[in-house]
């Protein structure tokens, strides 16, 4: 994650597809920023919940990722998202903060919140990840 921030590794392709990017990372914390686009609208004219969920999943999972030891990997087992305000293209750039709640030997949990430029909560969530040996590790 730190190598991505430094520009030595490229961001994953989904970042380009859905217009969001990791902007900060530290032990147990990952912050992404994204820009909702009309192209992400659902039939009602608001941003599809899948975009919101993807941004929250990325922040919450990468917060877990930031706690891993060499040779460890992880995957999301379950996550829950609550959308509390509609998001549209007019919302502008948003910030998504993921924070680890608990990191055990095999299970880690995290929480996330998605806020607009004025600090208004747009959505929040929680996530459980399983920690395992990395392939070949």
mmCIF file with all atom_site columns, C-alpha atoms in Angstrom:
data_model
loop_
_atom_site.group_PDB
_atom_site.id
_atom_site.type_symbol
_atom_site.label_atom_id
_atom_site.label_alt_id
_atom_site.label_comp_id
_atom_site.label_asym_id
_atom_site.label_entity_id
_atom_site.label_seq_id
_atom_site.pdbx_PDB_ins_code
_atom_site.Cartn_x
_atom_site.Cartn_y
_atom_site.Cartn_z
_atom_site.occupancy
_atom_site.B_iso_or_equiv
_atom_site.pdbx_formal_charge
_atom_site.auth_seq_id
_atom_site.auth_comp_id
_atom_site.auth_asym_id
_atom_site.auth_atom_id
_atom_site.pdbx_PDB_model_num
ATOM 1   C CA . UNK A 1 1   ? 0.000   0.000   0.000   1.00 0.00 ? 1   UNK A CA 1
ATOM 2   C CA . UNK A 1 2   ? 2.814   2.390   0.843   1.00 0.00 ? 2   UNK A CA 1
ATOM 3   C CA . UNK A 1 3   ? 4.487   1.570   -2.480  1.00 0.00 ? 3   UNK A CA 1
ATOM 4   C CA . UNK A 1 4   ? 1.252   2.562   -4.275  1.00 0.00 ? 4   UNK A CA 1
ATOM 5   C CA . UNK A 1 5   ? 1.147   5.860   -2.402  1.00 0.00 ? 5   UNK A CA 1
ATOM 6   C CA . UNK A 1 6   ? 4.774   6.501   -3.363  1.00 0.00 ? 6   UNK A CA 1
ATOM 7   C CA . UNK A 1 7   ? 3.974   5.794   -7.029  1.00 0.00 ? 7   UNK A CA 1
ATOM 8   C CA . UNK A 1 8   ? 6.299   2.766   -7.222  1.00 0.00 ? 8   UNK A CA 1
ATOM 9   C CA . UNK A 1 9   ? 3.374   0.372   -7.723  1.00 0.00 ? 9   UNK A CA 1
ATOM 10  C CA . UNK A 1 10  ? 0.274   1.120   -9.797  1.00 0.00 ? 10  UNK A CA 1
ATOM 11  C CA . UNK A 1 11  ? -3.152  1.288   -8.184  1.00 0.00 ? 11  UNK A CA 1
ATOM 12  C CA . UNK A 1 12  ? -5.461  -1.656  -8.879  1.00 0.00 ? 12  UNK A CA 1
ATOM 13  C CA . UNK A 1 13  ? -7.506  -1.350  -12.097 1.00 0.00 ? 13  UNK A CA 1
ATOM 14  C CA . UNK A 1 14  ? -10.775 -0.878  -10.191 1.00 0.00 ? 14  UNK A CA 1
ATOM 15  C CA . UNK A 1 15  ? -9.455  2.465   -8.927  1.00 0.00 ? 15  UNK A CA 1
ATOM 16  C CA . UNK A 1 16  ? -9.394  3.808   -12.462 1.00 0.00 ? 16  UNK A CA 1
ATOM 17  C CA . UNK A 1 17  ? -12.717 2.219   -13.391 1.00 0.00 ? 17  UNK A CA 1
ATOM 18  C CA . UNK A 1 18  ? -14.607 3.696   -10.422 1.00 0.00 ? 18  UNK A CA 1
ATOM 19  C CA . UNK A 1 19  ? -12.528 6.877   -9.973  1.00 0.00 ? 19  UNK A CA 1
ATOM 20  C CA . UNK A 1 20  ? -11.198 6.428   -6.452  1.00 0.00 ? 20  UNK A CA 1
ATOM 21  C CA . UNK A 1 21  ? -7.693  6.267   -5.034  1.00 0.00 ? 21  UNK A CA 1
ATOM 22  C CA . UNK A 1 22  ? -5.852  5.419   -1.837  1.00 0.00 ? 22  UNK A CA 1
ATOM 23  C CA . UNK A 1 23  ? -4.636  8.730   -0.388  1.00 0.00 ? 23  UNK A CA 1
ATOM 24  C CA . UNK A 1 24  ? -3.337  7.808   3.090   1.00 0.00 ? 24  UNK A CA 1
ATOM 25  C CA . UNK A 1 25  ? -2.314  4.661   4.937   1.00 0.00 ? 25  UNK A CA 1
ATOM 26  C CA . UNK A 1 26  ? -0.901  3.925   8.365   1.00 0.00 ? 26  UNK A CA 1
ATOM 27  C CA . UNK A 1 27  ? -1.061  0.966   10.734  1.00 0.00 ? 27  UNK A CA 1
ATOM 28  C CA . UNK A 1 28  ? -4.751  0.010   10.920  1.00 0.00 ? 28  UNK A CA 1
ATOM 29  C CA . UNK A 1 29  ? -5.991  2.957   8.832   1.00 0.00 ? 29  UNK A CA 1
ATOM 30  C CA . UNK A 1 30  ? -6.645  3.384   5.109   1.00 0.00 ? 30  UNK A CA 1
ATOM 31  C CA . UNK A 1 31  ? -8.176  6.467   3.502   1.00 0.00 ? 31  UNK A CA 1
ATOM 32  C CA . UNK A 1 32  ? -9.503  6.682   -0.023  1.00 0.00 ? 32  UNK A CA 1
ATOM 33  C CA . UNK A 1 33  ? -10.957 9.578   -1.971  1.00 0.00 ? 33  UNK A CA 1
ATOM 34  C CA . UNK A 1 34  ? -13.356 9.217   -4.857  1.00 0.00 ? 34  UNK A CA 1
ATOM 35  C CA . UNK A 1 35  ? -15.422 11.253  -7.237  1.00 0.00 ? 35  UNK A CA 1
ATOM 36  C CA . UNK A 1 36  ? -19.003 10.174  -7.944  1.00 0.00 ? 36  UNK A CA 1
ATOM 37  C CA . UNK A 1 37  ? -19.780 10.406  -11.659 1.00 0.00 ? 37  UNK A CA 1
ATOM 38  C CA . UNK A 1 38  ? -23.025 10.367  -13.616 1.00 0.00 ? 38  UNK A CA 1
ATOM 39  C CA . UNK A 1 39  ? -21.750 7.114   -15.162 1.00 0.00 ? 39  UNK A CA 1
ATOM 40  C CA . UNK A 1 40  ? -22.202 5.460   -11.725 1.00 0.00 ? 40  UNK A CA 1
ATOM 41  C CA . UNK A 1 41  ? -25.888 6.444   -11.409 1.00 0.00 ? 41  UNK A CA 1
ATOM 42  C CA . UNK A 1 42  ? -28.665 3.958   -10.739 1.00 0.00 ? 42  UNK A CA 1
ATOM 43  C CA . UNK A 1 43  ? -32.047 4.283   -12.549 1.00 0.00 ? 43  UNK A CA 1
ATOM 44  C CA . UNK A 1 44  ? -33.206 6.846   -9.945  1.00 0.00 ? 44  UNK A CA 1
ATOM 45  C CA . UNK A 1 45  ? -30.373 9.251   -10.757 1.00 0.00 ? 45  UNK A CA 1
ATOM 46  C CA . UNK A 1 46  ? -28.295 8.770   -7.622  1.00 0.00 ? 46  UNK A CA 1
ATOM 47  C CA . UNK A 1 47  ? -24.981 6.978   -7.304  1.00 0.00 ? 47  UNK A CA 1
ATOM 48  C CA . UNK A 1 48  ? -25.444 3.210   -7.261  1.00 0.00 ? 48  UNK A CA 1
ATOM 49  C CA . UNK A 1 49  ? -24.970 1.602   -3.858  1.00 0.00 ? 49  UNK A CA 1
ATOM 50  C CA . UNK A 1 50  ? -22.375 -0.691  -5.401  1.00 0.00 ? 50  UNK A CA 1
ATOM 51  C CA . UNK A 1 51  ? -20.029 2.266   -5.873  1.00 0.00 ? 51  UNK A CA 1
ATOM 52  C CA . UNK A 1 52  ? -20.498 3.253   -2.238  1.00 0.00 ? 52  UNK A CA 1
ATOM 53  C CA . UNK A 1 53  ? -20.007 -0.353  -1.096  1.00 0.00 ? 53  UNK A CA 1
ATOM 54  C CA . UNK A 1 54  ? -16.867 -0.768  -3.208  1.00 0.00 ? 54  UNK A CA 1
ATOM 55  C CA . UNK A 1 55  ? -15.308 2.368   -1.760  1.00 0.00 ? 55  UNK A CA 1
ATOM 56  C CA . UNK A 1 56  ? -16.131 1.302   1.808   1.00 0.00 ? 56  UNK A CA 1
ATOM 57  C CA . UNK A 1 57  ? -14.936 -2.281  1.204   1.00 0.00 ? 57  UNK A CA 1
ATOM 58  C CA . UNK A 1 58  ? -11.655 -0.947  -0.191  1.00 0.00 ? 58  UNK A CA 1
ATOM 59  C CA . UNK A 1 59  ? -11.023 1.331   2.798   1.00 0.00 ? 59  UNK A CA 1
ATOM 60  C CA . UNK A 1 60  ? -12.054 -1.206  5.439   1.00 0.00 ? 60  UNK A CA 1
ATOM 61  C CA . UNK A 1 61  ? -10.138 -4.090  3.832   1.00 0.00 ? 61  UNK A CA 1
ATOM 62  C CA . UNK A 1 62  ? -7.007  -2.029  3.186   1.00 0.00 ? 62  UNK A CA 1
ATOM 63  C CA . UNK A 1 63  ? -7.060  -0.941  6.829   1.00 0.00 ? 63  UNK A CA 1
ATOM 64  C CA . UNK A 1 64  ? -6.767  -4.664  7.651   1.00 0.00 ? 64  UNK A CA 1
ATOM 65  C CA . UNK A 1 65  ? -4.153  -5.077  4.901   1.00 0.00 ? 65  UNK A CA 1
ATOM 66  C CA . UNK A 1 66  ? -2.013  -2.431  6.624   1.00 0.00 ? 66  UNK A CA 1
ATOM 67  C CA . UNK A 1 67  ? -1.700  -4.660  9.717   1.00 0.00 ? 67  UNK A CA 1
ATOM 68  C CA . UNK A 1 68  ? -0.480  -7.806  7.950   1.00 0.00 ? 68  UNK A CA 1
ATOM 69  C CA . UNK A 1 69  ? 2.901   -9.377  8.554   1.00 0.00 ? 69  UNK A CA 1
ATOM 70  C CA . UNK A 1 70  ? 5.114   -10.570 5.677   1.00 0.00 ? 70  UNK A CA 1
ATOM 71  C CA . UNK A 1 71  ? 3.732   -13.821 4.266   1.00 0.00 ? 71  UNK A CA 1
ATOM 72  C CA . UNK A 1 72  ? 0.134   -13.024 5.236   1.00 0.00 ? 72  UNK A CA 1
ATOM 73  C CA . UNK A 1 73  ? -2.829  -12.364 2.980   1.00 0.00 ? 73  UNK A CA 1
ATOM 74  C CA . UNK A 1 74  ? -6.500  -11.665 3.608   1.00 0.00 ? 74  UNK A CA 1
ATOM 75  C CA . UNK A 1 75  ? -9.895  -11.603 2.004   1.00 0.00 ? 75  UNK A CA 1
ATOM 76  C CA . UNK A 1 76  ? -13.228 -10.085 2.918   1.00 0.00 ? 76  UNK A CA 1
ATOM 77  C CA . UNK A 1 77  ? -15.590 -12.611 4.489   1.00 0.00 ? 77  UNK A CA 1
ATOM 78  C CA . UNK A 1 78  ? -18.525 -10.277 5.125   1.00 0.00 ? 78  UNK A CA 1
ATOM 79  C CA . UNK A 1 79  ? -19.340 -6.596  5.035   1.00 0.00 ? 79  UNK A CA 1
ATOM 80  C CA . UNK A 1 80  ? -22.320 -4.405  5.772   1.00 0.00 ? 80  UNK A CA 1
ATOM 81  C CA . UNK A 1 81  ? -23.042 -0.950  4.419   1.00 0.00 ? 81  UNK A CA 1
ATOM 82  C CA . UNK A 1 82  ? -25.574 1.642   5.562   1.00 0.00 ? 82  UNK A CA 1
ATOM 83  C CA . UNK A 1 83  ? -26.284 4.409   3.045   1.00 0.00 ? 83  UNK A CA 1
ATOM 84  C CA . UNK A 1 84  ? -27.606 7.357   5.042   1.00 0.00 ? 84  UNK A CA 1
ATOM 85  C CA . UNK A 1 85  ? -27.698 10.141  2.410   1.00 0.00 ? 85  UNK A CA 1
ATOM 86  C CA . UNK A 1 86  ? -28.074 10.079  -1.351  1.00 0.00 ? 86  UNK A CA 1
ATOM 87  C CA . UNK A 1 87  ? -24.907 10.657  -3.356  1.00 0.00 ? 87  UNK A CA 1
ATOM 88  C CA . UNK A 1 88  ? -24.963 12.326  -6.774  1.00 0.00 ? 88  UNK A CA 1
ATOM 89  C CA . UNK A 1 89  ? -22.353 13.726  -9.116  1.00 0.00 ? 89  UNK A CA 1
ATOM 90  C CA . UNK A 1 90  ? -23.088 17.128  -7.495  1.00 0.00 ? 90  UNK A CA 1
ATOM 91  C CA . UNK A 1 91  ? -21.898 15.735  -4.130  1.00 0.00 ? 91  UNK A CA 1
ATOM 92  C CA . UNK A 1 92  ? -18.346 16.147  -5.379  1.00 0.00 ? 92  UNK A CA 1
ATOM 93  C CA . UNK A 1 93  ? -15.242 14.428  -4.089  1.00 0.00 ? 93  UNK A CA 1
ATOM 94  C CA . UNK A 1 94  ? -15.777 12.178  -1.062  1.00 0.00 ? 94  UNK A CA 1
ATOM 95  C CA . UNK A 1 95  ? -13.458 10.741  1.573   1.00 0.00 ? 95  UNK A CA 1
ATOM 96  C CA . UNK A 1 96  ? -13.688 7.187   2.857   1.00 0.00 ? 96  UNK A CA 1
ATOM 97  C CA . UNK A 1 97  ? -11.923 6.259   6.087   1.00 0.00 ? 97  UNK A CA 1
ATOM 98  C CA . UNK A 1 98  ? -11.357 2.640   7.110   1.00 0.00 ? 98  UNK A CA 1
ATOM 99  C CA . UNK A 1 99  ? -10.108 1.732   10.593  1.00 0.00 ? 99  UNK A CA 1
ATOM 100 C CA . UNK A 1 100 ? -9.302  -1.625  12.180  1.00 0.00 ? 100 UNK A CA 1
ATOM 101 C CA . UNK A 1 101 ? -11.361 -2.431  15.257  1.00 0.00 ? 101 UNK A CA 1
ATOM 102 C CA . UNK A 1 102 ? -9.701  -5.756  16.086  1.00 0.00 ? 102 UNK A CA 1
ATOM 103 C CA . UNK A 1 103 ? -6.884  -7.695  14.408  1.00 0.00 ? 103 UNK A CA 1
ATOM 104 C CA . UNK A 1 104 ? -6.449  -11.225 15.660  1.00 0.00 ? 104 UNK A CA 1
ATOM 105 C CA . UNK A 1 105 ? -4.408  -14.124 14.341  1.00 0.00 ? 105 UNK A CA 1
ATOM 106 C CA . UNK A 1 106 ? -7.041  -15.272 11.813  1.00 0.00 ? 106 UNK A CA 1
ATOM 107 C CA . UNK A 1 107 ? -9.882  -12.727 11.899  1.00 0.00 ? 107 UNK A CA 1
ATOM 108 C CA . UNK A 1 108 ? -9.824  -8.945  11.676  1.00 0.00 ? 108 UNK A CA 1
ATOM 109 C CA . UNK A 1 109 ? -12.729 -6.513  11.851  1.00 0.00 ? 109 UNK A CA 1
ATOM 110 C CA . UNK A 1 110 ? -12.859 -2.938  10.644  1.00 0.00 ? 110 UNK A CA 1
ATOM 111 C CA . UNK A 1 111 ? -15.256 -0.068  10.254  1.00 0.00 ? 111 UNK A CA 1
ATOM 112 C CA . UNK A 1 112 ? -15.573 2.678   7.706   1.00 0.00 ? 112 UNK A CA 1
ATOM 113 C CA . UNK A 1 113 ? -17.290 5.949   7.032   1.00 0.00 ? 113 UNK A CA 1
ATOM 114 C CA . UNK A 1 114 ? -17.851 7.868   3.824   1.00 0.00 ? 114 UNK A CA 1
ATOM 115 C CA . UNK A 1 115 ? -18.092 11.648  4.188   1.00 0.00 ? 115 UNK A CA 1
ATOM 116 C CA . UNK A 1 116 ? -18.503 14.594  1.833   1.00 0.00 ? 116 UNK A CA 1
ATOM 117 C CA . UNK A 1 117 ? -16.293 17.703  1.658   1.00 0.00 ? 117 UNK A CA 1
ATOM 118 C CA . UNK A 1 118 ? -18.383 19.339  4.417   1.00 0.00 ? 118 UNK A CA 1
ATOM 119 C CA . UNK A 1 119 ? -17.942 16.400  6.806   1.00 0.00 ? 119 UNK A CA 1
ATOM 120 C CA . UNK A 1 120 ? -21.494 15.082  6.360   1.00 0.00 ? 120 UNK A CA 1
ATOM 121 C CA . UNK A 1 121 ? -21.828 11.336  6.771   1.00 0.00 ? 121 UNK A CA 1
ATOM 122 C CA . UNK A 1 122 ? -23.007 9.681   3.545   1.00 0.00 ? 122 UNK A CA 1
ATOM 123 C CA . UNK A 1 123 ? -22.565 6.013   4.452   1.00 0.00 ? 123 UNK A CA 1
ATOM 124 C CA . UNK A 1 124 ? -20.872 3.780   7.012   1.00 0.00 ? 124 UNK A CA 1
ATOM 125 C CA . UNK A 1 125 ? -20.083 0.103   7.321   1.00 0.00 ? 125 UNK A CA 1
ATOM 126 C CA . UNK A 1 126 ? -18.317 -2.755  9.030   1.00 0.00 ? 126 UNK A CA 1
ATOM 127 C CA . UNK A 1 127 ? -16.259 -5.638  7.698   1.00 0.00 ? 127 UNK A CA 1
ATOM 128 C CA . UNK A 1 128 ? -14.799 -8.992  8.693   1.00 0.00 ? 128 UNK A CA 1
ATOM 129 C CA . UNK A 1 129 ? -11.681 -10.313 6.978   1.00 0.00 ? 129 UNK A CA 1
ATOM 130 C CA . UNK A 1 130 ? -9.987  -13.688 7.280   1.00 0.00 ? 130 UNK A CA 1
ATOM 131 C CA . UNK A 1 131 ? -6.207  -13.642 7.587   1.00 0.00 ? 131 UNK A CA 1
ATOM 132 C CA . UNK A 1 132 ? -4.306  -16.488 5.957   1.00 0.00 ? 132 UNK A CA 1
ATOM 133 C CA . UNK A 1 133 ? -0.929  -17.439 4.509   1.00 0.00 ? 133 UNK A CA 1
ATOM 134 C CA . UNK A 1 134 ? -0.169  -15.710 1.221   1.00 0.00 ? 134 UNK A CA 1
ATOM 135 C CA . UNK A 1 135 ? 0.112   -17.904 -1.871  1.00 0.00 ? 135 UNK A CA 1
ATOM 136 C CA . UNK A 1 136 ? 3.570   -19.371 -1.931  1.00 0.00 ? 136 UNK A CA 1
ATOM 137 C CA . UNK A 1 137 ? 4.104   -18.044 1.632   1.00 0.00 ? 137 UNK A CA 1
#
